[in-house]
């Protein structure tokens, strides 16, 4: 009963938040575009046509063609699959690592906690992109490398979040009750604590997808992310920079796609956070 | 204050050690070896030559020995020599580029502060007004915009189409022949786009942060007291509220150092600015291990220093922190 009431409060708060709704709609549309990419794209995204290179947007090619005569719109539609895949796999990896280390630190406390949290502090000292770039230098860049590297170096926020949640949960009565009945640590963590700590993780995961997409596009733009000919919004912008003085459409549209995508996930994530926060409830 | 400072400096030591361990681990545990570039690309390398090269770089020793040797050299500020053609000392290569990166970041931080704080204050004091809503939209876009894309668009608009601003480098080719005033304007013109792009992401975050701090402070009792005393609205806002709202902003400024330095890699590469970020990117592309390791350590140390500086500033402006430090 209580659970159901909580849920309905959550949904009514979420649906009243206009920005969150816009974000949700953007995210759903992006999913559909990625899912139906083969049917939606007007041209074969890899089809080279040297007779029609760098054509400005026209009726035939609504967003123009690139330096090899490929259709920009079709490449952007296929590119949406890349950013979706990178976003979700990277966030999956960083959430697993973050939840694991955060739970260990928060639940056991003591020296385990100090070691893990100092590790987090140290990792956070490195400037953004630095560790990722250093590793990318030694593996051949690919979409898999990007996903793993973003995941492996991005878990610190989640770990801090989970630790804080667990610290506040572990002294509560229902945990003490479970422990007094002889439940083991692992059972307490996975059955009793984590389910109650998941909502902030969900919010940070949605915001994390946005951040991962931004990172992927930056790395691909620099030429060390997703490699051509696989289309990604980031590496399409590289072509935009190479032809900056003759083909503005190569720079404008892929970036716009990144902006709208990231905006969608951010709005949705913040909307869910507001809807979950009991202090904001009226 | 002195006691507080020495305590903070002592706390930095384990972090510094951790930074070197992670840097070393990341480089050594990554697949491939520093000598790969010299050996794999060269089919004529014999096994003996390869072993000689490994011995030269100390790669034949156990890992912990390699780490300790490297750490010992670091302590004497010996970062080794670059693998690139020039074979120069890493420390020299970084030293000539670091001022450029720090200078650009200081400029963009000043820009952030001077724009974001007024925006934050105004949208807090005029909550739900048109201005507030407009800045909220701006903040969301600011968070979502890829910096390098913004750079591209501005380059197209101001560089290519309008032709007002140069789009790469720090000075024009004829820089040396210009008058002093000409030199200054040339410099300034080259700096406008990079500094603005570097600042843009931070602008959104800071104005939002100032706004929420301000909203919180305005509801405090002492603001009510100040108003009840009959002070004017302006005096209450700018004298009493703003001061308290800005305190946490100092910490956030310190915390934003890693993202600013990290961002340097992107915008220095785009605008072809010869700073540390560009050097890092080029080193990554050419697998120049000593330079990569040097910049990793230095970047992290800069972050630590940024946080320390923020803490000191906080201590200076907030007596509560200062007194606490004196006690314990």
Coordinates of C-alpha atoms in Angstrom, one line a residue:
Chain A
X1 CA 0.0 0.0 0.0
X2 CA 2.6 2.5 1.1
X3 CA 4.8 1.5 -1.8
X4 CA 2.0 2.1 -4.2
X5 CA 1.3 5.5 -2.8
X6 CA 4.9 6.4 -3.0
X7 CA 4.9 5.4 -6.6
X8 CA 1.9 7.4 -7.5
X9 CA 3.3 10.5 -5.8
X10 CA 6.5 10.0 -7.8
X11 CA 4.7 9.7 -11.1
X12 CA 2.4 12.6 -10.5
X13 CA 5.4 14.8 -9.4
X14 CA 7.4 13.7 -12.5
X15 CA 4.5 14.3 -14.9
X16 CA 4.0 17.8 -13.5
X17 CA 7.6 18.7 -14.2
X18 CA 7.5 20.0 -17.7
X19 CA 11.2 20.0 -18.2
X20 CA 11.5 16.3 -17.1
X21 CA 8.7 15.4 -19.6
X22 CA 10.6 17.1 -22.4
X23 CA 13.7 15.2 -21.4
X24 CA 11.8 11.9 -21.3
X25 CA 10.3 12.5 -24.7
X26 CA 13.8 13.3 -26.2
X27 CA 15.2 10.2 -24.7
X28 CA 12.4 8.0 -26.0
X29 CA 12.7 9.5 -29.5
X30 CA 16.4 8.9 -29.5
X31 CA 15.8 5.3 -28.6
X32 CA 13.4 4.9 -31.4
X33 CA 15.8 6.5 -33.9
X34 CA 18.6 4.2 -32.8
X35 CA 16.3 1.2 -33.0
X36 CA 14.9 1.9 -36.4
X37 CA 18.1 3.4 -37.9
X38 CA 18.1 1.1 -41.0
X39 CA 14.6 2.1 -41.9
X40 CA 14.9 5.8 -41.0
X41 CA 18.1 6.7 -42.8
X42 CA 17.4 7.8 -46.4
X43 CA 20.8 6.6 -47.7
X44 CA 23.3 3.9 -46.9
X45 CA 25.5 5.7 -44.2
X46 CA 28.7 4.3 -45.7
X47 CA 27.9 5.0 -49.4
X48 CA 30.6 7.1 -50.9
X49 CA 29.8 9.3 -53.8
X50 CA 32.8 11.3 -55.0
X51 CA 30.7 13.3 -57.5
X52 CA 28.7 14.9 -54.7
X53 CA 31.2 15.8 -52.0
X54 CA 30.6 18.6 -49.5
X55 CA 27.2 19.6 -50.9
X56 CA 25.2 22.0 -48.7
X57 CA 21.8 20.9 -47.4
X58 CA 19.4 20.4 -50.2
X59 CA 16.1 18.6 -50.8
X60 CA 18.0 15.3 -51.7
X61 CA 20.4 15.6 -48.8
X62 CA 18.5 17.5 -46.0
X63 CA 21.7 18.0 -43.9
X64 CA 24.2 18.0 -46.8
X65 CA 27.0 15.6 -47.6
X66 CA 30.4 15.1 -46.1
X67 CA 33.9 15.1 -47.6
X68 CA 33.3 11.7 -49.2
X69 CA 29.9 12.5 -50.5
X70 CA 28.1 10.5 -47.8
X71 CA 24.7 11.7 -46.5
X72 CA 25.1 13.5 -43.3
X73 CA 21.6 12.8 -42.0
X74 CA 22.0 9.1 -42.5
X75 CA 25.3 9.1 -40.7
X76 CA 23.8 11.0 -37.8
X77 CA 21.0 8.5 -37.5
X78 CA 23.5 5.6 -37.3
X79 CA 25.7 7.7 -35.0
X80 CA 22.8 7.7 -32.5
X81 CA 23.4 4.0 -32.0
X82 CA 27.0 4.7 -31.1
X83 CA 26.3 7.3 -28.5
X84 CA 23.5 5.2 -27.0
X85 CA 25.7 2.1 -26.7
X86 CA 28.7 4.0 -25.3
X87 CA 26.5 5.9 -22.8
X88 CA 24.8 2.8 -21.4
X89 CA 27.7 0.4 -21.4
X90 CA 30.1 2.9 -19.8
X91 CA 27.5 3.8 -17.2
X92 CA 26.9 0.2 -16.5
X93 CA 30.5 -0.4 -15.9
X94 CA 31.0 2.6 -13.7
X95 CA 27.8 1.9 -11.7
X96 CA 28.9 -1.6 -10.9
X97 CA 32.4 -0.6 -9.7
X98 CA 31.0 2.4 -7.8
X99 CA 28.2 0.5 -6.1
X100 CA 30.6 -2.3 -5.1
X101 CA 33.3 -0.1 -3.7
X102 CA 30.8 2.4 -2.2
X103 CA 28.9 -0.4 -0.4
X104 CA 32.1 -2.0 0.9
X105 CA 33.3 1.4 2.3
X106 CA 30.0 2.4 3.8
X107 CA 29.0 -1.0 5.2
X108 CA 32.3 -2.1 6.7
X109 CA 33.7 1.3 7.7
X110 CA 37.1 1.4 9.5
X111 CA 40.3 0.9 7.5
X112 CA 38.4 -0.5 4.4
X113 CA 36.4 2.7 4.3
X114 CA 39.6 4.9 4.7
X115 CA 41.5 3.0 2.0
X116 CA 38.6 3.2 -0.6
X117 CA 37.8 6.8 0.1
X118 CA 41.4 7.9 -0.1
X119 CA 41.6 6.1 -3.4
X120 CA 38.6 8.0 -4.5
X121 CA 40.2 11.3 -3.4
X122 CA 43.4 10.5 -5.3
X123 CA 41.5 9.5 -8.5
X124 CA 39.6 12.8 -8.4
X125 CA 42.9 14.7 -8.3
X126 CA 43.6 13.8 -11.9
X127 CA 42.2 16.4 -14.3
X128 CA 39.3 15.3 -16.5
X129 CA 40.3 13.3 -19.5
X130 CA 43.9 12.9 -18.3
X131 CA 43.8 9.3 -17.2
X132 CA 41.5 8.3 -20.0
X133 CA 43.9 9.8 -22.6
X134 CA 46.9 8.2 -21.0
X135 CA 45.4 4.8 -21.3
X136 CA 44.0 5.3 -24.8
X137 CA 47.5 6.1 -25.9
X138 CA 48.5 2.5 -25.3
X139 CA 45.4 0.6 -26.6
X140 CA 44.2 0.9 -30.2
X141 CA 41.2 3.2 -30.0
X142 CA 37.9 1.5 -30.6
X143 CA 34.3 1.8 -29.4
X144 CA 35.0 -0.9 -26.8
X145 CA 38.1 0.7 -25.5
X146 CA 36.2 4.0 -25.1
X147 CA 33.3 2.4 -23.2
X148 CA 35.6 0.5 -20.8
X149 CA 37.9 3.4 -20.2
X150 CA 35.1 5.9 -19.5
X151 CA 33.6 3.3 -17.1
X152 CA 36.8 2.4 -15.3
X153 CA 37.7 6.0 -14.6
X154 CA 34.3 7.4 -13.9
X155 CA 33.0 5.5 -10.8
X156 CA 34.1 7.8 -8.1
X157 CA 31.0 9.9 -7.8
X158 CA 28.8 6.8 -7.6
X159 CA 31.0 5.3 -4.9
X160 CA 30.7 8.4 -2.8
X161 CA 27.0 8.5 -3.3
X162 CA 26.4 4.9 -2.3
X163 CA 28.6 5.2 0.7
X164 CA 26.7 8.1 2.0
X165 CA 23.4 6.4 1.5
X166 CA 24.6 3.2 3.3
X167 CA 26.0 5.2 6.2
X168 CA 22.6 6.7 6.7
X169 CA 20.7 3.4 6.2
X170 CA 22.8 0.9 8.2
X171 CA 21.9 2.1 11.6
X172 CA 18.1 2.0 10.9
X173 CA 15.8 -0.4 12.7
X174 CA 15.0 -2.7 9.8
X175 CA 18.7 -3.4 9.2
X176 CA 19.2 -4.1 12.9
X177 CA 16.2 -6.4 12.7
X178 CA 17.7 -8.3 9.8
X179 CA 21.0 -8.6 11.6
X180 CA 19.5 -9.8 14.8
X181 CA 17.8 -12.5 12.8
X182 CA 21.2 -13.7 11.8
X183 CA 21.3 -12.4 8.2
X184 CA 24.8 -12.4 6.6
X185 CA 26.5 -9.2 5.5
X186 CA 26.1 -9.9 1.8
X187 CA 22.4 -10.6 2.3
X188 CA 22.0 -7.4 4.3
X189 CA 23.8 -5.4 1.6
X190 CA 22.1 -6.8 -1.4
X191 CA 18.6 -7.5 0.0
X192 CA 18.1 -4.7 2.5
X193 CA 20.4 -1.8 1.9
X194 CA 21.0 -1.5 -1.9
X195 CA 17.3 -1.6 -2.9
X196 CA 16.7 1.3 -0.6
X197 CA 19.8 3.2 -1.9
X198 CA 19.0 2.7 -5.6
X199 CA 17.1 5.8 -6.5
X200 CA 20.0 8.2 -6.2
X201 CA 22.1 5.7 -8.2
X202 CA 19.4 5.7 -10.9
X203 CA 19.5 9.5 -11.1
X204 CA 23.3 9.6 -11.2
X205 CA 23.2 6.9 -13.9
X206 CA 20.9 8.9 -16.1
X207 CA 23.1 12.0 -15.7
X208 CA 26.1 9.7 -16.2
X209 CA 24.8 8.6 -19.6
X210 CA 24.9 12.3 -20.7
X211 CA 28.4 12.8 -19.3
X212 CA 29.6 9.6 -21.1
X213 CA 28.1 10.7 -24.4
X214 CA 29.9 14.1 -24.0
X215 CA 33.2 12.4 -23.2
X216 CA 32.9 9.9 -26.1
X217 CA 32.2 12.7 -28.6
X218 CA 35.1 14.7 -27.3
X219 CA 37.5 11.8 -27.7
X220 CA 36.1 10.8 -31.1
X221 CA 36.5 14.4 -32.1
X222 CA 40.2 14.3 -31.1
X223 CA 40.5 11.1 -33.2
X224 CA 41.1 8.7 -30.3
X225 CA 37.6 7.5 -29.9
X226 CA 35.3 5.8 -32.3
X227 CA 37.2 5.4 -35.5
X228 CA 35.9 6.2 -39.0
X229 CA 34.3 4.9 -41.1
X230 CA 32.0 4.0 -38.2
X231 CA 29.9 7.2 -37.9
X232 CA 29.8 8.8 -34.5
X233 CA 28.7 12.4 -33.8
X234 CA 32.1 13.2 -32.4
X235 CA 34.2 12.0 -35.4
X236 CA 31.8 13.6 -37.8
X237 CA 32.7 16.9 -36.2
X238 CA 36.4 16.2 -37.0
X239 CA 35.4 16.4 -40.6
X240 CA 33.6 19.6 -39.7
X241 CA 36.8 21.1 -38.3
X242 CA 38.8 20.0 -41.3
X243 CA 36.4 21.8 -43.7
X244 CA 35.6 24.6 -41.3
X245 CA 35.9 27.4 -43.9
X246 CA 33.8 25.7 -46.6
X247 CA 31.2 23.3 -45.0
X248 CA 29.4 24.8 -41.9
X249 CA 26.7 22.0 -42.0
X250 CA 29.3 19.4 -41.1
X251 CA 30.0 21.3 -37.9
X252 CA 26.5 22.4 -37.0
X253 CA 24.3 19.3 -37.1
X254 CA 26.2 16.5 -35.4
X255 CA 27.0 18.9 -32.5
X256 CA 23.3 19.9 -32.3
X257 CA 22.5 16.2 -32.0
X258 CA 24.9 15.8 -29.1
X259 CA 23.5 18.9 -27.4
X260 CA 19.9 17.7 -27.7
X261 CA 20.8 14.2 -26.5
X262 CA 22.8 15.4 -23.5
X263 CA 20.1 18.0 -22.7
X264 CA 17.4 15.2 -22.8
X265 CA 19.2 12.9 -20.3
X266 CA 20.1 15.8 -18.0
X267 CA 16.5 17.1 -17.9
X268 CA 15.1 13.6 -17.3
X269 CA 17.7 12.9 -14.6
X270 CA 17.1 16.2 -12.7
X271 CA 13.3 15.7 -13.1
X272 CA 13.5 12.3 -11.5
X273 CA 15.7 13.6 -8.7
X274 CA 13.2 16.3 -7.9
X275 CA 10.3 13.8 -8.0
X276 CA 12.2 11.4 -5.7
X277 CA 13.3 14.0 -3.1
X278 CA 10.9 13.8 -0.2
X279 CA 11.9 17.2 1.0
X280 CA 10.5 18.8 -2.1
X281 CA 7.1 17.0 -1.7
X282 CA 4.2 19.3 -1.1
Chain B
X1 CA 46.5 29.9 10.4
X2 CA 50.0 28.6 10.3
X3 CA 49.0 25.5 12.2
X4 CA 46.1 25.0 9.9
X5 CA 48.3 25.4 6.9
X6 CA 50.9 22.9 8.1
X7 CA 48.2 20.4 8.9
X8 CA 46.8 20.7 5.4
X9 CA 50.2 20.3 3.9
X10 CA 50.9 17.2 5.9
X11 CA 47.5 15.7 4.7
X12 CA 48.7 16.2 1.1
X13 CA 51.7 13.8 1.4
X14 CA 49.7 10.5 1.2
X15 CA 47.6 12.0 -1.6
X16 CA 50.8 12.9 -3.5
X17 CA 52.2 9.4 -3.0
X18 CA 48.9 7.9 -4.2
X19 CA 49.0 10.1 -7.3
X20 CA 52.4 8.8 -8.2
X21 CA 51.3 5.2 -7.6
X22 CA 48.3 5.5 -9.8
X23 CA 50.2 7.3 -12.6
X24 CA 52.9 4.6 -12.5
X25 CA 50.3 1.8 -12.4
X26 CA 48.2 3.2 -15.3
X27 CA 51.3 3.6 -17.5
X28 CA 52.9 0.2 -16.6
X29 CA 49.8 -1.9 -16.5
X30 CA 48.5 -0.6 -19.9
X31 CA 49.3 -3.0 -22.7
X32 CA 52.5 -2.3 -24.6
X33 CA 55.9 -1.0 -23.4
X34 CA 57.6 2.3 -23.7
X35 CA 60.2 0.7 -26.1
X36 CA 57.5 -0.6 -28.4
X37 CA 57.5 2.5 -30.5
X38 CA 61.3 2.2 -31.1
X39 CA 61.3 -1.5 -31.6
X40 CA 58.0 -2.6 -33.3
X41 CA 58.2 0.1 -35.9
X42 CA 61.7 -0.9 -36.7
X43 CA 62.0 -4.4 -38.2
X44 CA 65.8 -4.3 -38.0
X45 CA 65.9 -4.3 -34.2
X46 CA 67.6 -7.4 -32.9
X47 CA 66.8 -9.2 -29.6
X48 CA 70.0 -7.9 -28.1
X49 CA 69.2 -4.3 -29.0
X50 CA 65.8 -4.7 -27.6
X51 CA 67.2 -6.0 -24.3
X52 CA 69.7 -3.2 -24.2
X53 CA 66.9 -0.7 -24.7
X54 CA 64.9 -2.3 -21.9
X55 CA 67.9 -2.2 -19.6
X56 CA 68.5 1.4 -20.5
X57 CA 65.0 2.4 -19.4
X58 CA 65.1 0.0 -16.4
X59 CA 62.3 -2.2 -17.7
X60 CA 64.2 -5.4 -16.8
X61 CA 64.0 -4.6 -13.1
X62 CA 61.0 -5.7 -10.9
X63 CA 58.0 -3.4 -10.9
X64 CA 58.5 -2.1 -7.4
X65 CA 62.1 -1.2 -8.1
X66 CA 61.1 0.7 -11.3
X67 CA 58.5 2.6 -9.2
X68 CA 60.9 3.5 -6.5
X69 CA 63.6 4.6 -8.9
X70 CA 61.1 6.7 -10.7
X71 CA 59.8 8.2 -7.5
X72 CA 63.3 9.0 -6.3
X73 CA 64.0 10.8 -9.6
X74 CA 60.6 12.7 -9.3
X75 CA 61.6 13.9 -5.8
X76 CA 64.6 15.6 -7.4
X77 CA 62.3 17.0 -10.1
X78 CA 63.9 14.8 -12.7
X79 CA 61.1 13.8 -15.1
X80 CA 63.4 12.1 -17.6
X81 CA 63.9 13.0 -21.2
X82 CA 61.2 13.0 -23.9
X83 CA 61.1 10.1 -26.4
X84 CA 60.4 12.5 -29.3
X85 CA 63.0 13.7 -31.8
X86 CA 64.2 16.6 -29.7
X87 CA 65.0 14.4 -26.8
X88 CA 64.7 17.3 -24.4
X89 CA 64.2 17.2 -20.7
X90 CA 60.5 16.7 -19.8
X91 CA 60.7 19.3 -17.2
X92 CA 61.8 21.9 -19.7
X93 CA 59.2 21.0 -22.1
X94 CA 56.4 21.3 -19.5
X95 CA 57.9 24.4 -17.9
X96 CA 57.7 26.4 -21.2
X97 CA 54.1 25.5 -21.7
X98 CA 52.7 25.5 -18.2
X99 CA 52.5 29.3 -17.9
X100 CA 50.3 29.4 -21.0
X101 CA 47.8 26.9 -19.7
X102 CA 47.7 28.4 -16.2
X103 CA 47.4 31.9 -17.7
X104 CA 44.5 30.9 -19.9
X105 CA 42.7 29.1 -17.0
X106 CA 43.2 32.1 -14.6
X107 CA 41.7 34.4 -17.3
X108 CA 38.7 32.1 -17.9
X109 CA 38.2 31.7 -14.1
X110 CA 38.1 35.5 -13.8
X111 CA 35.6 35.6 -16.6
X112 CA 33.5 33.0 -14.9
X113 CA 33.5 34.8 -11.6
X114 CA 32.7 38.2 -13.1
X115 CA 29.8 36.9 -15.1
X116 CA 28.4 34.0 -13.2
X117 CA 28.1 35.7 -9.8
X118 CA 26.0 38.7 -10.9
X119 CA 23.8 36.3 -12.9
X120 CA 23.4 34.0 -9.9
X121 CA 22.6 36.8 -7.5
X122 CA 20.1 38.5 -9.9
X123 CA 18.2 35.3 -10.6
X124 CA 18.1 34.5 -6.9
X125 CA 16.8 38.0 -5.9
X126 CA 14.3 37.9 -8.8
X127 CA 13.3 34.2 -8.4
X128 CA 10.8 33.0 -11.1
X129 CA 11.2 36.3 -13.0
X130 CA 11.7 36.2 -16.8
X131 CA 15.5 36.7 -16.2
X132 CA 15.6 33.8 -13.8
X133 CA 13.8 31.5 -16.2
X134 CA 16.0 32.6 -19.1
X135 CA 19.1 31.9 -17.1
X136 CA 17.8 28.5 -16.1
X137 CA 17.5 27.6 -19.7
X138 CA 20.9 29.0 -20.4
X139 CA 22.3 26.9 -17.5
X140 CA 20.8 23.7 -18.9
X141 CA 22.2 24.4 -22.3
X142 CA 25.6 25.3 -20.8
X143 CA 25.7 21.9 -19.1
X144 CA 24.8 20.0 -22.2
X145 CA 26.9 21.8 -24.9
X146 CA 30.1 20.1 -26.0
X147 CA 32.9 22.6 -25.5
X148 CA 34.6 21.6 -28.7
X149 CA 31.5 22.1 -30.7
X150 CA 30.9 25.6 -29.2
X151 CA 34.5 26.3 -30.2
X152 CA 33.8 25.2 -33.8
X153 CA 30.7 27.3 -34.1
X154 CA 32.4 30.4 -32.8
X155 CA 35.3 29.8 -35.1
X156 CA 32.9 29.6 -38.1
X157 CA 31.0 32.7 -37.0
X158 CA 33.8 35.0 -35.8
X159 CA 36.7 33.6 -37.7
X160 CA 35.4 32.4 -41.1
X161 CA 32.2 34.4 -41.7
X162 CA 32.8 37.7 -40.0
X163 CA 36.6 37.5 -40.1
X164 CA 36.9 39.4 -36.8
X165 CA 39.0 37.0 -34.8
X166 CA 41.9 34.6 -35.5
X167 CA 41.0 31.0 -35.0
X168 CA 44.4 29.5 -34.1
X169 CA 47.5 30.1 -32.2
X170 CA 48.4 32.8 -29.7
X171 CA 49.9 35.4 -32.0
X172 CA 49.9 36.4 -35.7
X173 CA 52.7 35.7 -38.1
X174 CA 53.7 39.3 -38.2
X175 CA 53.6 39.6 -34.4
X176 CA 57.2 40.7 -34.0
X177 CA 56.8 43.6 -36.5
X178 CA 53.9 45.1 -34.6
X179 CA 54.0 48.1 -32.3
X180 CA 53.5 47.6 -28.6
X181 CA 49.9 48.5 -28.8
X182 CA 49.5 46.3 -31.9
X183 CA 51.1 43.4 -30.0
X184 CA 48.6 43.8 -27.1
X185 CA 45.6 43.9 -29.4
X186 CA 46.9 40.9 -31.4
X187 CA 47.3 38.9 -28.2
X188 CA 43.9 39.9 -26.9
X189 CA 42.2 39.0 -30.2
X190 CA 43.8 35.5 -30.1
X191 CA 42.7 35.0 -26.5
X192 CA 39.0 36.0 -26.8
X193 CA 37.7 32.8 -28.3
X194 CA 39.8 30.3 -26.2
X195 CA 39.1 32.0 -22.9
X196 CA 35.4 32.3 -23.6
X197 CA 35.1 28.6 -24.7
X198 CA 37.1 27.5 -21.6
X199 CA 34.9 29.5 -19.4
X200 CA 31.5 28.6 -20.9
X201 CA 31.0 25.3 -19.1
X202 CA 31.9 26.8 -15.8
X203 CA 29.6 29.8 -16.3
X204 CA 26.5 27.5 -16.1
X205 CA 27.7 25.7 -13.1
X206 CA 28.7 28.7 -11.1
X207 CA 25.7 30.9 -11.8
X208 CA 23.5 28.0 -10.7
X209 CA 25.5 27.4 -7.6
X210 CA 25.5 31.1 -6.7
X211 CA 21.8 31.2 -7.2
X212 CA 21.0 28.3 -4.9
X213 CA 23.4 29.5 -2.3
X214 CA 21.9 32.9 -2.4
X215 CA 18.4 31.5 -2.1
X216 CA 19.4 29.6 0.9
X217 CA 21.1 32.5 2.6
X218 CA 18.2 34.9 2.0
X219 CA 16.0 32.7 4.1
X220 CA 18.3 32.8 7.1
X221 CA 17.4 34.5 10.3
X222 CA 20.2 37.1 10.2
X223 CA 18.9 38.3 6.9
X224 CA 15.5 38.8 8.5
X225 CA 17.2 40.7 11.3
X226 CA 19.0 42.9 8.9
X227 CA 15.8 43.6 7.1
X228 CA 13.9 44.2 10.4
X229 CA 16.6 46.7 11.3
X230 CA 15.3 48.7 8.4
X231 CA 18.4 48.3 6.2
X232 CA 17.7 48.9 2.5
X233 CA 17.1 45.9 0.2
X234 CA 20.4 46.6 -1.6
X235 CA 22.4 46.8 1.5
X236 CA 20.9 43.5 2.8
X237 CA 21.5 41.7 -0.4
X238 CA 25.0 42.9 -1.3
X239 CA 26.4 43.5 2.2
X240 CA 24.9 40.7 4.3
X241 CA 23.7 38.0 2.0
X242 CA 26.2 38.0 -0.8
X243 CA 29.2 37.6 1.5
X244 CA 27.8 34.5 3.1
X245 CA 26.6 33.1 -0.2
X246 CA 30.0 33.5 -1.8
X247 CA 31.9 31.5 0.8
X248 CA 31.1 28.0 -0.6
X249 CA 31.7 29.3 -4.1
X250 CA 35.4 29.6 -3.2
X251 CA 35.6 25.9 -2.5
X252 CA 33.8 25.1 -5.8
X253 CA 36.4 27.3 -7.6
X254 CA 39.1 25.1 -6.1
X255 CA 37.2 21.9 -7.0
X256 CA 36.8 23.1 -10.6
X257 CA 40.6 23.1 -11.3
X258 CA 40.7 19.5 -12.6
X259 CA 37.9 20.1 -15.1
X260 CA 39.5 23.4 -16.2
X261 CA 42.9 21.8 -16.7
X262 CA 41.3 18.7 -18.3
X263 CA 39.4 21.0 -20.7
X264 CA 42.7 22.6 -21.7
X265 CA 43.5 19.4 -23.6
X266 CA 40.4 20.0 -25.8
X267 CA 40.5 23.7 -26.4
X268 CA 44.3 24.0 -26.7
X269 CA 44.2 21.3 -29.4
X270 CA 41.3 23.0 -31.2
X271 CA 42.8 26.5 -31.1
X272 CA 46.4 25.2 -31.7
X273 CA 47.6 26.9 -28.5
X274 CA 51.0 25.7 -27.4
X275 CA 50.1 24.9 -23.8
X276 CA 50.4 21.9 -21.5
X277 CA 47.1 20.4 -22.8
X278 CA 48.3 20.4 -26.3
X279 CA 51.6 18.9 -25.3
X280 CA 49.8 16.2 -23.4
X281 CA 47.6 15.4 -26.4
X282 CA 50.6 15.2 -28.8
X283 CA 52.5 13.0 -26.3
X284 CA 49.6 10.7 -26.1
X285 CA 49.4 10.4 -29.8
X286 CA 53.2 9.7 -30.1
X287 CA 53.3 7.5 -26.9
X288 CA 55.9 9.7 -25.3
X289 CA 55.9 8.0 -21.9
X290 CA 58.1 10.3 -19.9
X291 CA 56.1 13.4 -20.9
X292 CA 52.7 11.6 -20.3
X293 CA 53.8 10.5 -16.8
X294 CA 55.2 14.0 -16.0
X295 CA 52.0 15.8 -17.1
X296 CA 49.8 13.3 -15.2
X297 CA 51.6 13.8 -12.0
X298 CA 51.8 17.6 -12.5
X299 CA 48.1 17.9 -13.4
X300 CA 47.1 16.1 -10.3
X301 CA 49.5 18.2 -8.2
X302 CA 48.0 21.3 -9.7
X303 CA 44.6 20.1 -8.6
X304 CA 45.9 19.6 -5.0
X305 CA 47.4 23.0 -5.0
X306 CA 44.1 24.5 -6.3
X307 CA 42.2 22.9 -3.5
X308 CA 44.8 24.1 -1.0
X309 CA 44.6 27.6 -2.3
X310 CA 40.8 27.5 -2.0
X311 CA 41.0 26.2 1.6
X312 CA 43.4 29.0 2.5
X313 CA 41.2 31.6 0.9
X314 CA 38.3 30.2 2.8
X315 CA 40.2 30.3 6.0
X316 CA 41.1 34.0 5.4
X317 CA 37.5 35.1 4.7
X318 CA 35.7 32.8 7.2
X319 CA 36.8 33.3 10.8
X320 CA 35.1 30.1 11.9
X321 CA 37.5 27.9 9.9
X322 CA 40.5 29.9 11.1
X323 CA 39.6 29.6 14.8
X324 CA 38.9 25.9 14.4
X325 CA 42.4 25.4 13.0
X326 CA 43.9 27.2 15.9
X327 CA 42.2 25.0 18.4
X328 CA 43.2 21.7 16.9

